[in-house]
XYZ file of C-alpha atoms in Angstrom:
690
model
C -0.046 0.048 -0.090
C 1.303 3.368 -0.993
C 1.740 6.173 1.397
C -0.875 8.121 -0.690
C -3.450 5.433 -0.276
C -2.700 5.264 3.215
C -3.080 8.940 3.821
C -6.472 8.889 2.007
C -7.741 6.136 4.317
C -6.405 7.905 7.336
C -8.129 11.284 6.414
C -11.411 9.678 5.877
C -11.573 7.107 8.553
C -13.152 9.459 11.243
C -15.873 10.423 8.626
C -16.718 6.712 8.357
C -16.850 6.196 12.296
C -19.098 9.363 12.429
C -21.523 7.950 9.839
C -21.670 4.495 11.447
C -22.227 6.000 15.033
C -24.379 8.669 13.851
C -26.843 6.774 11.581
C -26.506 3.240 13.162
C -25.622 4.011 16.873
C -29.000 3.457 18.283
C -29.139 0.014 16.598
C -25.685 -1.210 17.295
C -25.545 0.209 20.816
C -23.026 2.187 22.902
C -20.020 -0.082 22.987
C -19.993 -0.906 19.355
C -20.346 2.904 18.492
C -17.509 3.782 20.805
C -15.296 0.809 19.538
C -15.736 1.686 15.852
C -15.030 5.433 16.393
C -12.369 5.045 18.669
C -10.683 2.267 16.510
C -10.643 4.388 13.325
C -9.409 7.216 15.273
C -6.406 5.276 16.303
C -5.788 3.990 12.750
C -5.820 7.658 11.698
C -3.197 8.491 14.481
C -0.951 5.551 13.355
C -1.138 6.774 9.742
C -0.257 10.431 10.945
C 2.710 9.282 12.765
C 3.741 7.192 10.006
C 3.672 10.138 7.578
C 5.329 12.534 10.199
C 8.013 9.789 10.999
C 8.760 9.649 7.282
C 8.910 13.380 6.887
C 11.120 13.994 9.845
C 13.426 11.236 9.633
C 13.031 9.648 6.333
C 12.810 10.950 2.728
C 9.227 11.785 2.106
C 8.699 14.702 -0.320
C 5.767 17.167 -0.526
C 2.798 15.831 -2.566
C -0.898 16.659 -3.307
C -3.467 14.323 -4.075
C -6.260 15.472 -6.258
C -9.574 13.512 -5.407
C -12.320 15.124 -7.247
C -13.612 18.313 -8.393
C -15.142 20.577 -5.727
C -16.393 24.001 -7.182
C -15.714 24.880 -10.748
C -17.425 28.221 -11.831
C -15.871 30.038 -14.744
C -12.407 30.759 -13.728
C -12.947 30.037 -10.051
C -11.671 26.415 -9.978
C -11.409 24.361 -6.727
C -10.732 20.589 -6.199
C -11.047 18.432 -3.257
C -7.376 17.568 -2.360
C -4.949 16.265 0.245
C -1.933 18.265 0.673
C 1.054 16.734 2.595
C 3.985 19.024 3.595
C 5.748 19.866 6.978
C 2.765 22.048 8.046
C -0.009 19.472 7.273
C 2.102 16.523 8.640
C 2.526 18.375 12.007
C -1.045 19.153 12.220
C -2.242 15.653 11.142
C -0.382 14.241 14.387
C -1.565 17.030 16.613
C -5.252 16.417 15.542
C -5.417 12.760 15.549
C -3.083 12.134 18.676
C -5.404 14.339 20.723
C -8.527 13.017 19.110
C -7.800 9.508 19.738
C -6.912 9.867 23.373
C -9.997 11.897 23.848
C -12.121 9.368 22.555
C -10.519 6.615 24.538
C -10.802 9.095 27.595
C -14.549 9.492 26.946
C -15.094 5.693 27.422
C -14.781 6.483 31.124
C -15.980 10.099 31.540
C -19.116 9.510 29.519
C -19.825 5.992 30.834
C -23.239 7.031 32.234
C -24.593 9.224 29.401
C -27.314 7.575 27.307
C -26.237 9.518 24.135
C -22.782 8.223 23.618
C -23.370 7.095 20.083
C -24.316 10.692 19.203
C -21.444 12.037 21.204
C -18.804 10.018 19.754
C -20.190 10.655 16.160
C -19.918 14.381 16.764
C -16.132 13.878 17.959
C -15.406 11.972 14.859
C -17.172 14.247 12.541
C -15.130 17.131 14.255
C -11.817 15.201 13.452
C -12.708 14.743 9.919
C -13.523 18.356 9.414
C -10.139 19.235 11.105
C -8.215 16.899 9.011
C -9.874 18.543 5.817
C -8.959 21.615 6.978
C -5.237 21.054 7.643
C -4.679 19.010 4.433
C -6.576 21.630 2.118
C -4.669 22.509 -1.013
C -6.746 25.939 -1.627
C -8.768 28.332 0.280
C -12.172 26.773 -0.727
C -11.357 23.339 1.187
C -9.999 25.319 4.141
C -13.139 27.417 4.216
C -15.220 23.995 4.177
C -13.431 22.494 6.999
C -13.425 25.860 8.750
C -17.120 25.894 8.721
C -17.177 22.198 9.486
C -15.286 22.356 12.873
C -17.649 25.442 13.618
C -20.557 23.330 13.031
C -19.311 20.209 15.155
C -18.324 22.830 17.819
C -21.712 24.023 18.110
C -23.125 20.582 18.491
C -20.547 19.467 21.143
C -20.792 22.663 23.140
C -24.549 22.084 23.114
C -24.442 18.301 23.466
C -26.617 18.604 26.657
C -28.976 20.739 24.783
C -31.678 20.564 27.608
C -29.280 22.691 29.860
C -30.133 26.413 28.876
C -26.580 27.423 29.520
C -25.140 24.954 27.154
C -27.584 25.820 24.393
C -26.762 29.632 25.087
C -23.078 28.896 24.914
C -23.262 26.902 21.647
C -25.303 29.724 19.953
C -22.757 32.398 21.166
C -19.931 30.390 19.934
C -21.676 30.142 16.571
C -22.503 33.748 16.371
C -19.152 35.027 17.355
C -17.406 32.907 14.872
C -19.797 34.006 12.067
C -18.348 37.498 12.748
C -14.840 36.217 12.092
C -15.815 34.098 9.061
C -17.217 37.094 7.386
C -13.953 38.732 7.435
C -12.370 35.454 6.265
C -14.631 35.373 3.255
C -13.793 38.777 2.301
C -10.038 38.084 2.456
C -10.504 35.052 0.200
C -12.280 37.274 -2.211
C -9.596 39.853 -2.029
C -6.982 37.343 -2.840
C -9.034 35.850 -5.765
C -9.660 39.447 -7.152
C -5.947 40.196 -7.032
C -4.395 36.817 -8.545
C -7.355 34.981 -10.242
C -6.730 31.765 -8.117
C -7.069 30.262 -4.736
C -5.074 27.339 -5.188
C -1.843 27.618 -2.774
C 0.556 26.056 -5.352
C -0.370 28.613 -7.953
C -0.846 31.455 -5.569
C 2.268 31.561 -3.398
C 4.612 32.137 -6.242
C 2.695 35.083 -7.509
C 2.390 36.942 -4.046
C 5.582 38.872 -4.560
C 4.419 40.158 -8.138
C 1.700 42.321 -6.894
C 3.329 43.426 -3.421
C 2.884 47.028 -4.046
C -0.642 47.035 -5.276
C -2.882 49.737 -3.658
C -6.523 50.531 -3.530
C -7.640 54.270 -3.238
C -10.450 54.656 -0.683
C -11.566 57.975 0.842
C -8.555 59.522 -0.742
C -6.174 57.223 0.866
C -4.121 54.567 -1.072
C -4.334 51.152 0.983
C -2.025 48.311 0.457
C -4.015 45.554 -0.991
C -1.986 42.577 0.458
C -2.200 44.196 3.935
C -6.004 44.560 3.632
C -6.306 40.781 2.560
C -3.988 39.863 5.282
C -5.929 41.733 7.923
C -9.268 40.431 6.529
C -8.061 36.868 6.721
C -6.659 37.238 10.261
C -10.145 38.590 11.266
C -11.342 34.903 10.618
C -8.360 33.509 12.696
C -9.427 35.925 15.517
C -12.886 34.354 15.799
C -11.726 30.678 15.334
C -8.780 31.118 17.814
C -10.668 33.394 20.288
C -8.385 36.428 20.012
C -9.041 39.883 21.870
C -12.488 41.317 20.608
C -13.615 37.805 19.544
C -12.758 35.789 22.581
C -15.822 35.876 24.392
C -17.221 32.532 23.202
C -14.262 30.390 24.528
C -14.827 30.579 28.274
C -18.626 29.951 27.806
C -17.706 26.902 25.703
C -16.738 25.063 28.833
C -20.459 24.259 29.156
C -19.595 21.369 26.768
C -18.386 17.907 28.402
C -14.756 18.181 29.379
C -13.531 15.928 26.736
C -14.860 18.382 24.191
C -12.920 21.211 25.990
C -9.653 19.065 25.627
C -10.296 18.397 22.028
C -11.720 21.457 20.385
C -11.042 24.177 22.701
C -7.341 23.375 23.710
C -5.390 21.358 21.063
C -7.071 21.500 17.857
C -9.960 23.888 16.515
C -8.677 26.941 18.342
C -5.247 26.578 16.727
C -6.657 26.513 13.260
C -6.144 30.303 13.266
C -2.494 30.027 14.157
C -1.997 27.369 11.495
C -3.676 29.504 8.828
C -1.593 32.564 9.493
C 1.730 30.365 9.401
C 0.461 28.577 6.192
C -0.089 32.067 4.664
C 3.363 33.249 5.550
C 3.947 34.166 1.792
C 1.232 36.584 2.138
C 2.179 37.907 5.548
C 5.743 38.276 4.629
C 4.687 40.818 2.106
C 2.027 42.400 4.334
C 3.861 44.203 7.178
C 1.150 46.182 8.331
C -1.206 43.230 8.726
C 1.618 41.521 10.618
C 1.804 44.116 13.122
C -1.664 44.089 13.717
C -1.295 40.229 14.290
C 1.492 40.907 16.691
C -0.498 43.617 18.788
C -3.648 41.548 19.006
C -1.648 38.560 20.034
C 0.206 40.315 22.650
C -2.794 42.049 24.089
C -4.596 38.647 24.267
C -1.760 36.831 25.992
C -1.729 39.483 28.802
C -5.663 39.953 28.801
C -6.484 36.236 29.276
C -3.606 35.741 31.802
C -5.005 38.596 33.956
C -8.674 37.030 33.827
C -7.277 33.653 34.676
C -5.916 34.993 38.072
C -9.256 35.294 39.530
C -11.369 32.464 38.101
C -12.759 29.706 40.451
C -14.220 27.272 37.877
C -11.349 24.816 37.203
C -12.240 24.571 33.566
C -12.471 28.397 32.982
C -9.094 28.901 34.365
C -7.560 26.454 31.763
C -9.880 28.033 29.071
C -8.341 31.521 29.717
C -4.718 29.959 29.806
C -5.553 28.470 26.254
C -6.717 31.948 25.202
C -3.435 33.400 26.645
C -1.238 30.679 24.859
C -2.810 31.294 21.490
C -1.915 34.943 21.965
C 1.766 33.832 22.223
C 1.474 31.989 19.003
C 0.084 34.855 17.084
C 2.498 37.426 18.219
C 5.181 34.927 17.171
C 3.798 34.862 13.601
C 3.225 38.511 13.789
C 7.077 39.250 14.187
C 7.890 36.635 11.546
C 8.753 33.602 13.762
C 6.346 31.213 12.144
C 8.406 28.126 13.125
C 8.371 29.139 16.780
C 4.522 29.662 16.577
C 3.974 26.146 15.099
C 6.339 24.670 17.503
C 4.223 26.217 20.408
C 1.063 24.927 18.781
C 2.593 21.491 18.777
C 3.731 21.390 22.237
C 0.745 23.192 23.718
C -1.489 20.444 22.174
C 0.071 17.855 24.596
C 0.112 19.716 28.017
C -3.183 21.668 27.407
C -5.120 18.546 26.524
C -3.300 16.946 29.763
C -4.551 19.739 31.737
C -8.160 19.758 30.429
C -8.418 15.807 30.706
C -6.837 16.138 34.222
C -9.255 18.677 35.087
C -12.047 16.279 33.844
C -10.404 13.506 36.063
C -11.010 15.832 38.924
C -14.316 16.784 38.030
C -15.137 12.998 37.868
C -13.705 12.435 41.113
C -15.552 15.102 42.781
C -18.956 13.922 41.342
C -18.984 16.819 38.850
C -18.063 19.612 41.077
C -15.988 22.484 39.048
C -15.638 25.029 41.811
C -11.942 24.850 43.208
C -13.164 26.716 46.284
C -15.064 23.301 46.996
C -11.949 21.264 46.528
C -8.439 20.969 48.354
C -6.397 18.073 49.868
C -7.092 15.759 46.852
C -3.469 14.883 46.154
C -3.665 11.589 48.309
C -6.989 10.541 46.849
C -6.223 11.174 43.235
C -2.332 10.618 43.128
C -2.273 9.577 39.500
C -4.447 12.692 38.452
C -2.306 15.144 40.796
C 1.017 13.791 39.145
C 0.060 14.231 35.635
C -1.573 17.712 36.523
C 1.731 18.856 38.053
C 3.514 17.709 34.932
C 1.201 19.767 32.641
C 1.475 22.708 35.131
C 5.299 22.476 34.863
C 5.042 22.345 31.048
C 2.641 25.203 30.408
C 4.599 27.496 32.800
C 7.686 26.763 30.693
C 9.712 25.995 33.726
C 13.383 25.121 32.602
C 16.957 26.292 32.697
C 18.525 27.949 29.717
C 21.262 25.935 28.487
C 20.240 22.888 30.366
C 16.589 22.110 29.405
C 13.172 21.724 30.725
C 9.780 20.278 29.852
C 7.828 20.890 26.546
C 6.743 24.597 27.156
C 10.130 25.808 28.093
C 11.482 25.191 24.552
C 8.554 26.591 22.652
C 7.380 29.496 24.731
C 11.013 30.758 25.382
C 11.575 30.448 21.679
C 8.780 32.880 21.004
C 9.672 35.384 23.591
C 13.323 35.495 22.450
C 12.140 35.795 18.735
C 10.132 38.940 19.871
C 13.092 40.517 21.363
C 15.270 39.672 18.218
C 12.686 41.085 15.917
C 12.824 44.463 17.816
C 16.614 44.433 18.101
C 17.080 43.695 14.491
C 14.758 46.510 13.342
C 12.452 43.973 11.695
C 9.503 44.862 13.752
C 9.097 47.606 16.423
C 6.197 45.876 17.907
C 8.596 43.135 18.834
C 9.782 44.938 22.166
C 6.108 45.476 23.097
C 5.441 41.819 22.478
C 8.531 40.819 24.334
C 7.635 42.531 27.501
C 4.074 41.352 27.489
C 5.390 37.852 26.861
C 7.500 37.718 29.834
C 4.927 39.368 32.064
C 2.288 36.862 30.952
C 4.764 34.184 31.859
C 4.794 35.179 35.581
C 0.857 35.575 35.395
C 0.604 32.023 33.936
C 2.930 30.633 36.652
C 0.677 32.335 39.278
C -2.783 31.061 38.016
C -1.534 27.448 37.141
C 0.021 26.917 40.486
C -3.035 28.558 42.201
C -5.150 25.876 40.570
C -2.911 23.279 41.615
C -2.793 24.455 45.193
C -6.460 25.103 45.402
C -7.365 21.832 44.082
C -4.884 19.336 45.361
C -3.488 21.093 48.502
C -5.050 23.319 51.237
C -7.642 22.253 53.629
C -10.222 19.708 52.214
C -13.276 21.741 51.926
C -15.252 18.704 50.506
C -15.083 16.942 54.001
C -17.333 19.596 55.301
C -20.023 18.460 52.809
C -19.840 14.671 53.782
C -23.187 13.258 54.708
C -24.924 15.861 52.465
C -26.075 15.132 48.831
C -23.292 15.003 46.333
C -22.138 18.136 44.715
C -24.917 18.217 42.006
C -27.439 18.912 44.745
C -25.527 22.055 45.969
C -26.145 25.432 44.545
C -23.469 26.716 42.559
C -22.530 30.456 42.137
C -23.013 32.164 38.882
C -19.339 31.402 37.989
C -19.124 27.766 38.517
C -21.293 25.515 36.211
C -22.112 21.860 36.597
C -20.385 19.861 33.859
C -23.257 17.525 33.862
C -26.465 19.308 34.196
C -29.659 18.371 35.765
C -31.121 16.915 32.555
C -31.811 13.464 30.933
C -28.288 13.484 29.505
C -26.406 13.730 32.881
C -26.152 10.973 35.551
C -24.105 10.776 38.710
C -21.190 8.292 38.081
C -22.409 6.303 41.328
C -26.011 6.476 40.857
C -27.307 7.430 44.251
C -26.769 10.370 46.694
C -24.214 9.500 49.377
C -21.384 11.056 51.121
C -18.987 13.147 48.906
C -15.723 10.932 48.747
C -13.551 11.895 45.895
C -12.018 9.055 44.158
C -9.395 8.377 41.331
C -10.537 7.912 37.834
C -10.805 4.455 35.874
C -7.721 3.492 34.110
C -9.482 4.001 30.582
C -9.243 7.922 31.712
C -5.798 7.684 33.335
C -4.088 6.037 30.398
C -4.692 8.802 27.977
C -3.376 11.238 30.523
C -0.174 9.276 31.052
C 0.530 9.290 27.455
C -0.001 13.093 27.224
C 2.226 13.702 30.061
C 4.894 11.756 28.151
C 4.437 14.451 25.143
C 4.398 17.249 27.742
C 7.830 16.249 29.044
C 9.535 15.140 26.091
C 8.116 17.002 22.880
C 10.119 19.925 23.541
C 13.581 18.447 23.710
C 12.991 15.908 21.027
C 11.519 18.158 18.322
C 13.019 21.541 19.090
C 15.988 20.719 16.681
C 13.529 19.949 13.775
C 11.000 22.999 14.433
C 13.422 25.751 15.382
C 16.885 24.339 15.599
C 19.636 23.249 13.497
C 17.485 20.779 11.339
C 14.970 23.549 10.562
C 15.641 23.727 6.979
C 15.414 20.006 6.461
C 12.233 19.808 8.337
C 10.198 22.759 7.021
C 11.623 22.588 3.227
C 9.574 25.701 2.176
C 6.319 24.780 3.838
C 6.952 28.079 5.668
C 8.148 31.114 3.592
C 10.587 33.449 5.168
C 11.541 36.571 3.216
C 15.247 37.594 2.456
C 15.169 40.141 5.253
C 13.586 38.035 8.023
C 16.148 36.415 10.151
C 14.303 36.568 13.400
C 14.245 32.817 14.190
C 18.073 32.736 13.604
C 18.857 35.878 15.620
C 16.740 34.509 18.525
C 19.395 31.977 19.287
C 21.933 34.950 19.708
C 19.815 37.303 22.112
C 21.592 38.545 25.372
C 21.717 36.388 28.387
C 19.384 38.364 30.504
C 16.563 37.988 27.767
C 17.060 34.058 28.039
C 16.844 34.220 31.843
C 13.997 36.674 31.951
C 11.086 34.159 31.637
C 12.503 31.726 34.171
C 12.931 34.730 36.616
C 9.160 35.817 36.142
C 7.962 32.242 36.210
C 9.614 31.751 39.610
C 8.318 34.890 40.940
C 4.742 33.988 39.836
C 5.074 30.433 41.405
C 6.469 31.949 44.654
C 3.487 34.332 44.908
C 1.173 31.521 44.341
C 2.670 29.381 47.149
C 2.766 32.262 49.455
C -0.891 33.184 49.061
C -2.305 29.960 48.863
C -0.191 27.535 50.804
C 2.004 29.434 53.287
C -0.792 32.116 54.077
C -3.638 29.640 53.279
C -6.943 31.436 53.367
C -5.244 34.752 52.163
C -6.641 34.408 48.603
C -10.183 33.891 49.877
C -9.949 36.987 52.098
C -8.554 38.906 49.038
C -11.525 37.926 47.029
C -13.788 38.701 49.659
C -12.567 42.243 49.937
C -14.077 42.528 46.378
C -12.055 45.531 45.405
C -12.051 47.268 42.141
C -9.136 45.402 40.355
C -10.530 42.059 41.577
C -14.202 42.830 40.125
C -12.548 43.988 36.987
C -10.677 40.961 36.384
C -13.369 38.556 37.825
C -15.744 40.026 35.429
C -13.325 39.564 32.511
C -12.756 43.254 31.823
C -16.642 43.623 31.505
C -16.407 42.533 27.999
C -19.731 40.325 28.133
C -21.504 43.309 29.718
C -20.127 45.709 27.078
C -21.238 43.373 24.231
C -24.566 42.989 25.685
C -25.216 46.770 26.156
C -23.717 47.714 22.687
C -24.563 44.648 20.472
C -27.343 42.541 21.928
C -29.398 45.356 23.391
C -28.365 47.836 20.568
C -29.509 45.164 17.787
C -32.504 44.286 19.850
C -33.550 48.031 19.884
C -32.971 48.485 16.193
C -34.803 45.344 15.479
C -37.725 46.546 17.779
C -37.780 49.925 15.931
C -37.848 48.280 12.449
C -40.462 45.905 13.711
C -42.838 48.194 15.696
C -42.411 51.260 13.890
C -41.460 50.629 10.379
C -42.999 47.176 9.695
C -46.234 47.548 12.148
C -47.018 51.076 12.137
C -45.835 52.170 8.544
C -45.747 49.313 6.390
C -48.556 47.261 7.854
C -50.422 50.506 8.842
C -50.351 51.957 5.623
C -50.450 48.916 3.638
C -52.407 45.635 4.320
C -53.769 46.807 7.563
C -54.560 50.350 6.391
C -56.444 49.049 3.249
C -58.224 46.525 5.563
C -59.183 49.323 7.934
C -60.554 51.476 5.246
C -62.415 48.843 3.595
C -64.040 48.235 7.174
C -64.976 51.695 7.649
C -66.266 52.326 4.220
C -68.385 49.011 4.318
C -69.842 50.051 7.698
C -70.803 53.479 6.449
C -72.061 52.024 3.147
C -73.978 49.399 5.080
C -76.093 52.006 6.779
C -77.808 53.078 3.556
C -79.058 49.615 3.002
C -82.460 50.011 4.859
C -84.177 47.183 3.207
C -87.117 49.376 2.211
C -88.363 49.028 -1.416
C -89.408 52.582 -1.892
C -85.809 53.846 -0.854
C -84.354 51.466 -3.557
C -87.074 52.853 -6.125
C -86.045 56.498 -5.288
C -82.428 55.900 -5.744
C -83.347 54.253 -9.195
C -85.519 57.314 -9.937
C -82.499 59.478 -9.286
C -80.388 57.353 -11.572
C -82.649 57.561 -14.383
C -82.979 61.387 -13.892
C -79.213 61.646 -14.091
C -78.754 59.470 -17.330
C -81.508 61.498 -19.063
C -79.967 64.641 -17.938
C -76.407 63.623 -19.396
C -78.176 62.593 -22.570
C -80.033 65.869 -23.219
C -76.864 67.934 -22.531
C -74.795 65.528 -24.762
C -77.268 65.562 -27.732
C -77.800 69.438 -27.363
C -74.139 69.997 -27.872
């Protein structure tokens, strides 16, 4: 079997699994549905690692498989294809590795849910759509996968659709992403207008030929490529939850925890980063758009990190962490370090999926409690979960010693921070210095909120002991910011099936094995793959999949930054860790007292910079007011009032008045007839007389 045939089977295997579980799940049952979808995902994962291994250590060359025509309208030509190069090979293992482990993990987490075939069908459908996106050879197929993962995200976030907050979160994610997708479509249209093609193999060599093209609007000449790059980035902002279009991501935690790990940590939210890096030939000739990407990415990294400091829902803390890490990836791409952005995407997939699934293990062991204020002292009762969560925390904080080594996040995040400094030092981007300082500050904040999560959950006084003898956590009222992962609906069940004492317990091995495998990636992915992504094997690995202009030496110059730059992330990380330990362990209860003071800064961060309230006031209420105006004034009073309703009213009034002269007396009608005859005679005499 050729590698091309193997790739085709690997890409379409999840679609087959989704079809079997979706159409026949009720007939074949829960276990067969799980087995088919999970088995096909592990097959796809094996194919992905085979391709990646041959690409990295073998002699595999880039190739594109044209499967069938997609859309052919005049000169607009699009074909369904599978493109294999360094970019797609990397994304294949990210998507399939995380997805296959999430499928396996869900065997335990969703064990008591009656809708497992539907759940596994949605998971596999999402995976196929993501594979279609990352292997696309033109913009049309990317857009197909782009919308497909949006659909699957909507279905999975609202999986427990009888829970109002889950349905609202699904709608919110769908609507916010439509805003970004509108910009994405305009960007594709702009590129096609300029070059007459959307096929990457034809497009990328032509980019430089129209680098100076401008459009005149309002008396100002605008760079066409900068405009196209900015519009495409708007699509990435929506999908990857960047500043302004980030509000859907925390609410998406209403979906089951495996969904959070698959979609909102490791795969779908990285689609925007992947697209920007894939379109490096465009952004290398669009410096204005690149600077916007760097600014938005840096602001997102800082914003999300500050909000994560005060959240109490264990999943929401990790969600804001995801948002912050995506900001790192974007500002790396914005300063020209596309390789560092892809490397952080790669390593982040392992430790962020580990943290989300580890949080799911905690939630499972705590009988679906998510509020960290109701946890504490779990390290003895959940030892494996505690160990892997600690590994994931070390990885995401980027803890490591320059020149010696560390876990996965150390290599990729430090490379981004050093690249930002190098871009500023070389004059390539003045925005780089801003991104550099934001990056090291966000590193300190990341360490604080990450270790805060560990200390509140696994250390401190066991708050759950105070609730022993009461009904389990599902029967306790949660505050407005702590949501029950398994709602009180037909799709949620207590894993014990009874109301007994709240006794935390370790998760089953079917959930722990994926955590252990992901922890291996969180430890080793950096040291093993750093030489290929950003090191001395970088040219052999990328082989032109990422275009770097002749004046862009940011990645290479990042290896030569001053010593203080290399040590800055570690120092800030240690400071953040020390503060978290002092507040939540050494001075246990200090964090709670700080929150109870409810100061201005705390309220500002706890309420997420009031973005939801601002958007509700401006957009939700604003558009509702506009809608009410057009409905009640323009539609009801003007159009209906003067049109159908007005005519009906006039007819009714006229009929009522005319009806009054219908007396029913014959002599009245005879008199009217006489008047008519007299009138006709008068007319005839006058006419003949003339």
